[in-house]
GROMACS .gro file of C-alpha atoms in nm:
model
  387
    1UNK     CA    1   2.504  -0.146   0.693
    2UNK     CA    2   2.768  -0.427   0.571
    3UNK     CA    3   2.789  -0.348   0.205
    4UNK     CA    4   2.593  -0.467  -0.040
    5UNK     CA    5   2.502  -0.814  -0.163
    6UNK     CA    6   2.797  -0.989   0.115
    7UNK     CA    7   2.744  -1.291   0.206
    8UNK     CA    8   2.656  -1.331   0.589
    9UNK     CA    9   2.724  -1.728   0.610
   10UNK     CA   10   2.802  -1.997   0.409
   11UNK     CA   11   2.779  -2.007   0.083
   12UNK     CA   12   2.522  -2.215  -0.042
   13UNK     CA   13   2.333  -2.177  -0.389
   14UNK     CA   14   2.061  -2.001  -0.248
   15UNK     CA   15   2.273  -1.726  -0.089
   16UNK     CA   16   2.479  -1.669  -0.355
   17UNK     CA   17   2.187  -1.629  -0.549
   18UNK     CA   18   1.971  -1.444  -0.275
   19UNK     CA   19   2.296  -1.258  -0.283
   20UNK     CA   20   2.325  -1.176  -0.695
   21UNK     CA   21   1.959  -0.974  -0.702
   22UNK     CA   22   2.128  -0.776  -0.392
   23UNK     CA   23   2.449  -0.655  -0.581
   24UNK     CA   24   2.190  -0.598  -0.928
   25UNK     CA   25   1.927  -0.487  -0.737
   26UNK     CA   26   2.134  -0.115  -0.639
   27UNK     CA   27   2.419  -0.172  -0.890
   28UNK     CA   28   2.269  -0.340  -1.281
   29UNK     CA   29   2.397   0.012  -1.463
   30UNK     CA   30   2.059  -0.187  -1.737
   31UNK     CA   31   1.730   0.014  -1.707
   32UNK     CA   32   1.519  -0.299  -1.784
   33UNK     CA   33   1.800  -0.517  -1.585
   34UNK     CA   34   1.752  -0.301  -1.295
   35UNK     CA   35   1.386  -0.317  -1.282
   36UNK     CA   36   1.372  -0.720  -1.325
   37UNK     CA   37   1.619  -0.718  -1.019
   38UNK     CA   38   1.356  -0.502  -0.841
   39UNK     CA   39   1.104  -0.711  -0.853
   40UNK     CA   40   1.289  -1.025  -0.829
   41UNK     CA   41   1.389  -0.875  -0.489
   42UNK     CA   42   1.017  -0.823  -0.396
   43UNK     CA   43   0.864  -1.147  -0.525
   44UNK     CA   44   1.170  -1.316  -0.257
   45UNK     CA   45   1.109  -1.136   0.025
   46UNK     CA   46   0.708  -1.239   0.026
   47UNK     CA   47   0.856  -1.598  -0.052
   48UNK     CA   48   1.047  -1.535   0.279
   49UNK     CA   49   0.796  -1.476   0.462
   50UNK     CA   50   0.550  -1.660   0.360
   51UNK     CA   51   0.748  -1.910   0.491
   52UNK     CA   52   0.856  -1.791   0.771
   53UNK     CA   53   1.165  -1.894   0.749
   54UNK     CA   54   1.324  -1.591   0.973
   55UNK     CA   55   1.597  -1.510   0.729
   56UNK     CA   56   1.820  -1.222   0.799
   57UNK     CA   57   1.864  -1.081   0.437
   58UNK     CA   58   1.450  -0.984   0.418
   59UNK     CA   59   1.659  -0.682   0.612
   60UNK     CA   60   1.867  -0.617   0.300
   61UNK     CA   61   1.622  -0.652   0.069
   62UNK     CA   62   1.360  -0.372   0.217
   63UNK     CA   63   1.660  -0.115   0.227
   64UNK     CA   64   1.763  -0.131  -0.181
   65UNK     CA   65   1.399  -0.074  -0.176
   66UNK     CA   66   1.338   0.153   0.074
   67UNK     CA   67   1.629   0.402  -0.025
   68UNK     CA   68   1.521   0.352  -0.521
   69UNK     CA   69   1.202   0.486  -0.407
   70UNK     CA   70   1.405   0.834  -0.439
   71UNK     CA   71   1.610   0.697  -0.717
   72UNK     CA   72   1.640   0.948  -0.966
   73UNK     CA   73   1.526   0.693  -1.231
   74UNK     CA   74   1.124   0.660  -1.229
   75UNK     CA   75   1.082   0.391  -1.408
   76UNK     CA   76   1.254   0.195  -1.177
   77UNK     CA   77   1.128   0.446  -0.835
   78UNK     CA   78   0.825   0.344  -0.967
   79UNK     CA   79   0.820  -0.046  -0.956
   80UNK     CA   80   1.020   0.005  -0.516
   81UNK     CA   81   0.727   0.157  -0.479
   82UNK     CA   82   0.458  -0.116  -0.685
   83UNK     CA   83   0.668  -0.377  -0.439
   84UNK     CA   84   0.592  -0.127  -0.049
   85UNK     CA   85   0.256  -0.160  -0.190
   86UNK     CA   86   0.233  -0.508  -0.228
   87UNK     CA   87   0.409  -0.602   0.186
   88UNK     CA   88   0.069  -0.404   0.260
   89UNK     CA   89  -0.069  -0.790   0.206
   90UNK     CA   90   0.279  -0.889   0.443
   91UNK     CA   91   0.164  -0.641   0.739
   92UNK     CA   92   0.059  -0.889   0.972
   93UNK     CA   93   0.429  -1.117   0.889
   94UNK     CA   94   0.659  -0.893   0.847
   95UNK     CA   95   0.522  -0.729   1.251
   96UNK     CA   96   0.589  -1.117   1.349
   97UNK     CA   97   0.990  -1.081   1.157
   98UNK     CA   98   1.063  -0.751   1.343
   99UNK     CA   99   0.766  -0.655   1.500
  100UNK     CA  100   0.886  -0.255   1.414
  101UNK     CA  101   0.912  -0.270   1.062
  102UNK     CA  102   0.599  -0.256   0.945
  103UNK     CA  103   0.595   0.136   1.107
  104UNK     CA  104   0.946   0.104   0.922
  105UNK     CA  105   0.790   0.160   0.608
  106UNK     CA  106   0.545   0.403   0.690
  107UNK     CA  107   0.879   0.586   0.798
  108UNK     CA  108   1.060   0.491   0.491
  109UNK     CA  109   0.790   0.621   0.269
  110UNK     CA  110   0.681   0.960   0.483
  111UNK     CA  111   1.061   1.028   0.432
  112UNK     CA  112   1.091   0.986   0.060
  113UNK     CA  113   0.798   1.206  -0.040
  114UNK     CA  114   0.915   1.446   0.181
  115UNK     CA  115   1.311   1.453   0.034
  116UNK     CA  116   1.111   1.457  -0.325
  117UNK     CA  117   0.904   1.716  -0.292
  118UNK     CA  118   0.993   2.037  -0.316
  119UNK     CA  119   1.201   1.984  -0.674
  120UNK     CA  120   0.899   1.746  -0.764
  121UNK     CA  121   0.695   2.087  -0.692
  122UNK     CA  122   0.894   2.231  -0.995
  123UNK     CA  123   0.990   2.019  -1.189
  124UNK     CA  124   0.924   1.998  -1.553
  125UNK     CA  125   0.902   1.610  -1.552
  126UNK     CA  126   0.523   1.544  -1.558
  127UNK     CA  127   0.726   1.201  -1.432
  128UNK     CA  128   0.828   1.356  -1.099
  129UNK     CA  129   0.499   1.464  -1.004
  130UNK     CA  130   0.319   1.099  -1.104
  131UNK     CA  131   0.536   0.970  -0.853
  132UNK     CA  132   0.442   1.144  -0.582
  133UNK     CA  133   0.138   1.085  -0.688
  134UNK     CA  134   0.225   0.677  -0.657
  135UNK     CA  135   0.417   0.746  -0.304
  136UNK     CA  136   0.119   0.910  -0.167
  137UNK     CA  137  -0.121   0.579  -0.302
  138UNK     CA  138   0.140   0.448  -0.116
  139UNK     CA  139   0.135   0.542   0.161
  140UNK     CA  140  -0.263   0.603   0.256
  141UNK     CA  141  -0.255   0.172   0.175
  142UNK     CA  142   0.024   0.156   0.476
  143UNK     CA  143  -0.229   0.419   0.698
  144UNK     CA  144  -0.580   0.272   0.584
  145UNK     CA  145  -0.354  -0.142   0.624
  146UNK     CA  146  -0.202  -0.096   0.942
  147UNK     CA  147  -0.377  -0.116   1.289
  148UNK     CA  148  -0.451   0.216   1.447
  149UNK     CA  149  -0.252   0.129   1.785
  150UNK     CA  150   0.039   0.106   1.577
  151UNK     CA  151  -0.011   0.451   1.401
  152UNK     CA  152  -0.010   0.592   1.715
  153UNK     CA  153   0.295   0.462   1.846
  154UNK     CA  154   0.594   0.743   1.895
  155UNK     CA  155   0.857   0.826   1.652
  156UNK     CA  156   1.179   0.770   1.809
  157UNK     CA  157   1.482   0.918   1.643
  158UNK     CA  158   1.750   1.074   1.761
  159UNK     CA  159   1.771   1.350   1.572
  160UNK     CA  160   1.418   1.440   1.682
  161UNK     CA  161   1.588   1.403   2.027
  162UNK     CA  162   1.638   1.720   2.100
  163UNK     CA  163   1.358   1.940   1.862
  164UNK     CA  164   1.038   1.770   2.021
  165UNK     CA  165   1.089   1.576   2.360
  166UNK     CA  166   0.724   1.423   2.342
  167UNK     CA  167   0.817   1.247   2.058
  168UNK     CA  168   0.477   1.231   1.874
  169UNK     CA  169   0.291   0.962   1.717
  170UNK     CA  170   0.312   0.803   1.359
  171UNK     CA  171   0.000   0.914   1.246
  172UNK     CA  172   0.087   1.331   1.292
  173UNK     CA  173   0.371   1.272   1.099
  174UNK     CA  174   0.124   1.117   0.847
  175UNK     CA  175  -0.055   1.469   0.897
  176UNK     CA  176   0.192   1.681   0.797
  177UNK     CA  177   0.316   1.514   0.538
  178UNK     CA  178   0.000   1.495   0.316
  179UNK     CA  179  -0.081   1.884   0.418
  180UNK     CA  180   0.237   1.975   0.339
  181UNK     CA  181   0.158   1.755  -0.083
  182UNK     CA  182  -0.130   1.969  -0.065
  183UNK     CA  183   0.005   2.335  -0.006
  184UNK     CA  184   0.330   2.321  -0.063
  185UNK     CA  185   0.596   2.240   0.056
  186UNK     CA  186   0.769   2.587   0.179
  187UNK     CA  187   0.478   2.401   0.460
  188UNK     CA  188   0.709   2.216   0.613
  189UNK     CA  189   1.008   2.316   0.552
  190UNK     CA  190   0.954   2.633   0.805
  191UNK     CA  191   0.894   2.340   1.085
  192UNK     CA  192   1.088   2.112   1.010
  193UNK     CA  193   1.134   1.973   1.297
  194UNK     CA  194   0.764   1.796   1.267
  195UNK     CA  195   0.882   1.553   0.944
  196UNK     CA  196   1.052   1.334   0.911
  197UNK     CA  197   1.363   1.290   0.707
  198UNK     CA  198   1.648   1.077   0.552
  199UNK     CA  199   1.833   1.063   0.825
  200UNK     CA  200   1.617   1.046   1.108
  201UNK     CA  201   1.598   0.657   0.911
  202UNK     CA  202   1.900   0.613   1.006
  203UNK     CA  203   2.055   0.261   1.202
  204UNK     CA  204   2.187  -0.058   1.235
  205UNK     CA  205   1.911  -0.222   0.962
  206UNK     CA  206   1.881   0.095   0.782
  207UNK     CA  207   2.097   0.308   0.566
  208UNK     CA  208   1.869   0.588   0.417
  209UNK     CA  209   2.230   0.691   0.236
  210UNK     CA  210   2.354   0.324   0.064
  211UNK     CA  211   2.464   0.444  -0.223
  212UNK     CA  212   2.325   0.266  -0.581
  213UNK     CA  213   2.437   0.189  -0.952
  214UNK     CA  214   2.354   0.447  -1.234
  215UNK     CA  215   2.176   0.329  -1.552
  216UNK     CA  216   2.180   0.432  -1.922
  217UNK     CA  217   1.812   0.495  -2.025
  218UNK     CA  218   1.702   0.260  -2.280
  219UNK     CA  219   1.385   0.112  -2.487
  220UNK     CA  220   1.131  -0.193  -2.327
  221UNK     CA  221   1.313  -0.467  -2.498
  222UNK     CA  222   1.248  -0.933  -2.513
  223UNK     CA  223   1.472  -0.994  -2.214
  224UNK     CA  224   1.756  -1.255  -2.417
  225UNK     CA  225   2.154  -1.330  -2.375
  226UNK     CA  226   2.308  -1.000  -2.327
  227UNK     CA  227   2.633  -0.860  -2.210
  228UNK     CA  228   2.341  -0.604  -2.051
  229UNK     CA  229   2.171  -0.882  -1.792
  230UNK     CA  230   2.527  -1.033  -1.622
  231UNK     CA  231   2.486  -1.156  -1.311
  232UNK     CA  232   2.126  -1.177  -1.383
  233UNK     CA  233   2.103  -1.444  -1.597
  234UNK     CA  234   2.036  -1.698  -1.402
  235UNK     CA  235   1.754  -1.583  -1.142
  236UNK     CA  236   1.527  -1.460  -1.566
  237UNK     CA  237   1.406  -1.813  -1.651
  238UNK     CA  238   1.271  -1.813  -1.283
  239UNK     CA  239   1.076  -1.467  -1.259
  240UNK     CA  240   1.003  -1.379  -1.585
  241UNK     CA  241   0.637  -1.514  -1.624
  242UNK     CA  242   0.549  -1.397  -1.174
  243UNK     CA  243   0.703  -1.077  -1.336
  244UNK     CA  244   0.521  -1.001  -1.620
  245UNK     CA  245   0.213  -1.103  -1.465
  246UNK     CA  246   0.243  -1.036  -1.124
  247UNK     CA  247   0.435  -0.652  -1.062
  248UNK     CA  248   0.427  -0.567  -1.372
  249UNK     CA  249   0.057  -0.541  -1.453
  250UNK     CA  250   0.046  -0.345  -1.114
  251UNK     CA  251   0.234  -0.126  -1.257
  252UNK     CA  252   0.091  -0.045  -1.515
  253UNK     CA  253  -0.269  -0.013  -1.373
  254UNK     CA  254  -0.171   0.314  -1.113
  255UNK     CA  255   0.031   0.466  -1.419
  256UNK     CA  256  -0.295   0.429  -1.708
  257UNK     CA  257  -0.523   0.578  -1.334
  258UNK     CA  258  -0.254   0.832  -1.302
  259UNK     CA  259  -0.211   0.946  -1.676
  260UNK     CA  260  -0.631   0.977  -1.733
  261UNK     CA  261  -0.691   1.133  -1.435
  262UNK     CA  262  -0.366   1.404  -1.567
  263UNK     CA  263  -0.535   1.367  -1.877
  264UNK     CA  264  -0.888   1.496  -1.791
  265UNK     CA  265  -0.809   1.769  -1.565
  266UNK     CA  266  -0.560   1.900  -1.868
  267UNK     CA  267  -0.896   1.850  -2.101
  268UNK     CA  268  -1.097   2.018  -1.811
  269UNK     CA  269  -0.884   2.322  -1.812
  270UNK     CA  270  -0.863   2.431  -2.172
  271UNK     CA  271  -1.291   2.430  -2.180
  272UNK     CA  272  -1.254   2.569  -1.819
  273UNK     CA  273  -1.597   2.877  -1.790
  274UNK     CA  274  -1.776   2.949  -1.450
  275UNK     CA  275  -2.109   2.728  -1.370
  276UNK     CA  276  -2.414   2.853  -1.352
  277UNK     CA  277  -2.628   2.813  -0.981
  278UNK     CA  278  -2.931   2.714  -1.030
  279UNK     CA  279  -3.179   2.403  -0.888
  280UNK     CA  280  -2.996   2.130  -1.137
  281UNK     CA  281  -2.596   2.198  -1.111
  282UNK     CA  282  -2.785   2.172  -0.764
  283UNK     CA  283  -2.944   1.892  -0.772
  284UNK     CA  284  -2.611   1.742  -1.046
  285UNK     CA  285  -2.397   1.830  -0.789
  286UNK     CA  286  -2.544   1.642  -0.491
  287UNK     CA  287  -2.604   1.309  -0.713
  288UNK     CA  288  -2.257   1.369  -0.777
  289UNK     CA  289  -2.180   1.390  -0.392
  290UNK     CA  290  -2.415   1.017  -0.375
  291UNK     CA  291  -2.159   0.859  -0.601
  292UNK     CA  292  -1.844   0.619  -0.420
  293UNK     CA  293  -1.504   0.670  -0.467
  294UNK     CA  294  -1.416   0.359  -0.437
  295UNK     CA  295  -1.510   0.082  -0.641
  296UNK     CA  296  -1.666  -0.145  -0.440
  297UNK     CA  297  -1.854  -0.497  -0.326
  298UNK     CA  298  -2.186  -0.714  -0.046
  299UNK     CA  299  -2.125  -1.046  -0.041
  300UNK     CA  300  -2.323  -1.220   0.130
  301UNK     CA  301  -2.218  -1.471   0.453
  302UNK     CA  302  -2.426  -1.824   0.496
  303UNK     CA  303  -2.470  -2.115   0.723
  304UNK     CA  304  -2.558  -2.398   0.655
  305UNK     CA  305  -2.580  -2.655   0.964
  306UNK     CA  306  -2.581  -3.055   0.896
  307UNK     CA  307  -2.841  -3.163   0.758
  308UNK     CA  308  -3.016  -2.794   0.696
  309UNK     CA  309  -3.176  -2.839   0.351
  310UNK     CA  310  -3.462  -2.563   0.379
  311UNK     CA  311  -3.469  -2.176   0.307
  312UNK     CA  312  -3.605  -2.064   0.545
  313UNK     CA  313  -3.409  -2.326   0.858
  314UNK     CA  314  -3.080  -2.202   0.680
  315UNK     CA  315  -3.135  -1.758   0.713
  316UNK     CA  316  -3.309  -1.852   1.100
  317UNK     CA  317  -3.008  -1.968   1.207
  318UNK     CA  318  -2.850  -1.750   1.510
  319UNK     CA  319  -2.530  -1.897   1.539
  320UNK     CA  320  -2.229  -2.101   1.327
  321UNK     CA  321  -1.980  -2.298   1.440
  322UNK     CA  322  -1.660  -2.172   1.553
  323UNK     CA  323  -1.554  -2.271   1.188
  324UNK     CA  324  -1.757  -2.019   1.107
  325UNK     CA  325  -1.738  -1.756   1.277
  326UNK     CA  326  -1.324  -1.774   1.281
  327UNK     CA  327  -1.381  -1.720   0.927
  328UNK     CA  328  -1.669  -1.428   0.970
  329UNK     CA  329  -1.405  -1.312   1.215
  330UNK     CA  330  -1.045  -1.291   0.969
  331UNK     CA  331  -1.295  -1.180   0.626
  332UNK     CA  332  -1.263  -0.835   0.767
  333UNK     CA  333  -1.311  -0.572   1.074
  334UNK     CA  334  -1.667  -0.496   1.296
  335UNK     CA  335  -1.764  -0.165   1.272
  336UNK     CA  336  -2.149  -0.086   1.427
  337UNK     CA  337  -2.399  -0.025   1.163
  338UNK     CA  338  -2.528   0.227   1.288
  339UNK     CA  339  -2.203   0.466   1.342
  340UNK     CA  340  -2.026   0.394   1.036
  341UNK     CA  341  -1.946   0.605   0.760
  342UNK     CA  342  -1.867   0.404   0.520
  343UNK     CA  343  -2.010   0.117   0.160
  344UNK     CA  344  -2.313  -0.005   0.387
  345UNK     CA  345  -2.395  -0.241   0.123
  346UNK     CA  346  -2.843  -0.208   0.149
  347UNK     CA  347  -2.775  -0.279   0.538
  348UNK     CA  348  -2.952   0.008   0.796
  349UNK     CA  349  -2.908   0.199   1.061
  350UNK     CA  350  -3.213   0.066   1.248
  351UNK     CA  351  -3.055  -0.219   1.357
  352UNK     CA  352  -3.339  -0.415   1.157
  353UNK     CA  353  -3.076  -0.576   0.983
  354UNK     CA  354  -2.836  -0.628   1.259
  355UNK     CA  355  -2.606  -0.413   1.439
  356UNK     CA  356  -2.248  -0.509   1.297
  357UNK     CA  357  -2.121  -0.634   0.974
  358UNK     CA  358  -1.700  -0.725   0.938
  359UNK     CA  359  -1.599  -0.429   0.620
  360UNK     CA  360  -1.332  -0.379   0.463
  361UNK     CA  361  -1.157  -0.092   0.284
  362UNK     CA  362  -0.809   0.002   0.115
  363UNK     CA  363  -0.758   0.281  -0.056
  364UNK     CA  364  -0.911   0.126  -0.340
  365UNK     CA  365  -1.234  -0.104  -0.280
  366UNK     CA  366  -1.500  -0.126  -0.015
  367UNK     CA  367  -1.659  -0.464   0.069
  368UNK     CA  368  -1.921  -0.515   0.323
  369UNK     CA  369  -1.982  -0.874   0.441
  370UNK     CA  370  -2.408  -0.902   0.486
  371UNK     CA  371  -2.364  -1.235   0.735
  372UNK     CA  372  -2.692  -1.369   0.792
  373UNK     CA  373  -2.608  -1.535   1.162
  374UNK     CA  374  -2.557  -1.097   1.267
  375UNK     CA  375  -2.945  -1.024   1.100
  376UNK     CA  376  -3.239  -1.035   1.280
  377UNK     CA  377  -3.398  -1.328   1.192
  378UNK     CA  378  -3.791  -1.328   1.435
  379UNK     CA  379  -4.019  -1.216   1.179
  380UNK     CA  380  -4.087  -1.280   0.845
  381UNK     CA  381  -3.999  -0.912   0.732
  382UNK     CA  382  -3.609  -0.983   0.912
  383UNK     CA  383  -3.658  -1.316   0.679
  384UNK     CA  384  -3.725  -1.138   0.317
  385UNK     CA  385  -3.499  -0.887   0.445
  386UNK     CA  386  -3.225  -1.185   0.432
  387UNK     CA  387  -3.325  -1.346   0.123
   0.00000   0.00000   0.00000
């Protein structure tokens, strides 16, 4: 792995700018400027992936972000974690850039959790435990984004070949790190060869031990010309607005969720008492169990053919154009309603509202689409359900 910020080719203005961002994301001593550099790095990766430039330094940028996940300053590490989570949206472009990269992102998160968990369990700093929660949410988002076939592919690393010749699938390592978070880090120290370590990530394109410069903690302040910002001044005007709206908002939202949950938990512990088992308690528990743990949405999708104006003919369309079918196919993954365990949004399992429906989910939201052309239209009752 070459030094961060070292140019690979002719020094164009764009290349120079990327090298400045890479260098400051790894070495900038100011906490605020380091956070800004990491945000810039995330925005640059997204832009390069969207433009399909195949820029060789995208790997270097991901390396810096991946190593920053285990950085001692949790505010800086949180920015890297949020950027990793943001990149779930671009997994297909990452796969096109390099087929192994989406799986590599998950491996990095797993190895980082394994590395941080023992110290976080016994840490007196609440921020250490909050950050483990952020990493777990990031990991779950990646798990729900990638196809199952990718998660079932075996993990090959040189250090695991002697200990585990069968090369367990990536999903197995995901399960084991989640199990360790629930039952304690001691469960995997006894079976360390089943978990990914930082050393397992070493390759020609990724250095898990890339050195990062120390930072001095500073109070948040408006960005203005000063010695603290060093070479990063050339980037501030370009990305400050995008940064504030895009990544910092996401970071604040996650922190608010975690902080609120911990505060409610602490309050509940103080007023802890044994519940009396009675019919009211059982009724309330049943009601609680029926509540959705994620935000849910149901969205109707209709096809209106050329010349159609009345409601009855629109609802009676058994199929749509090829462009319409392609659009519906891109909304989510098709699920069998009779066996679907997620949010149904009013659709029935008995076939009266169709056999399948597009469905999308992440760790925070579930969406099911009521596609009119998927539903029966052979009776007045069927048309009423569509309406």
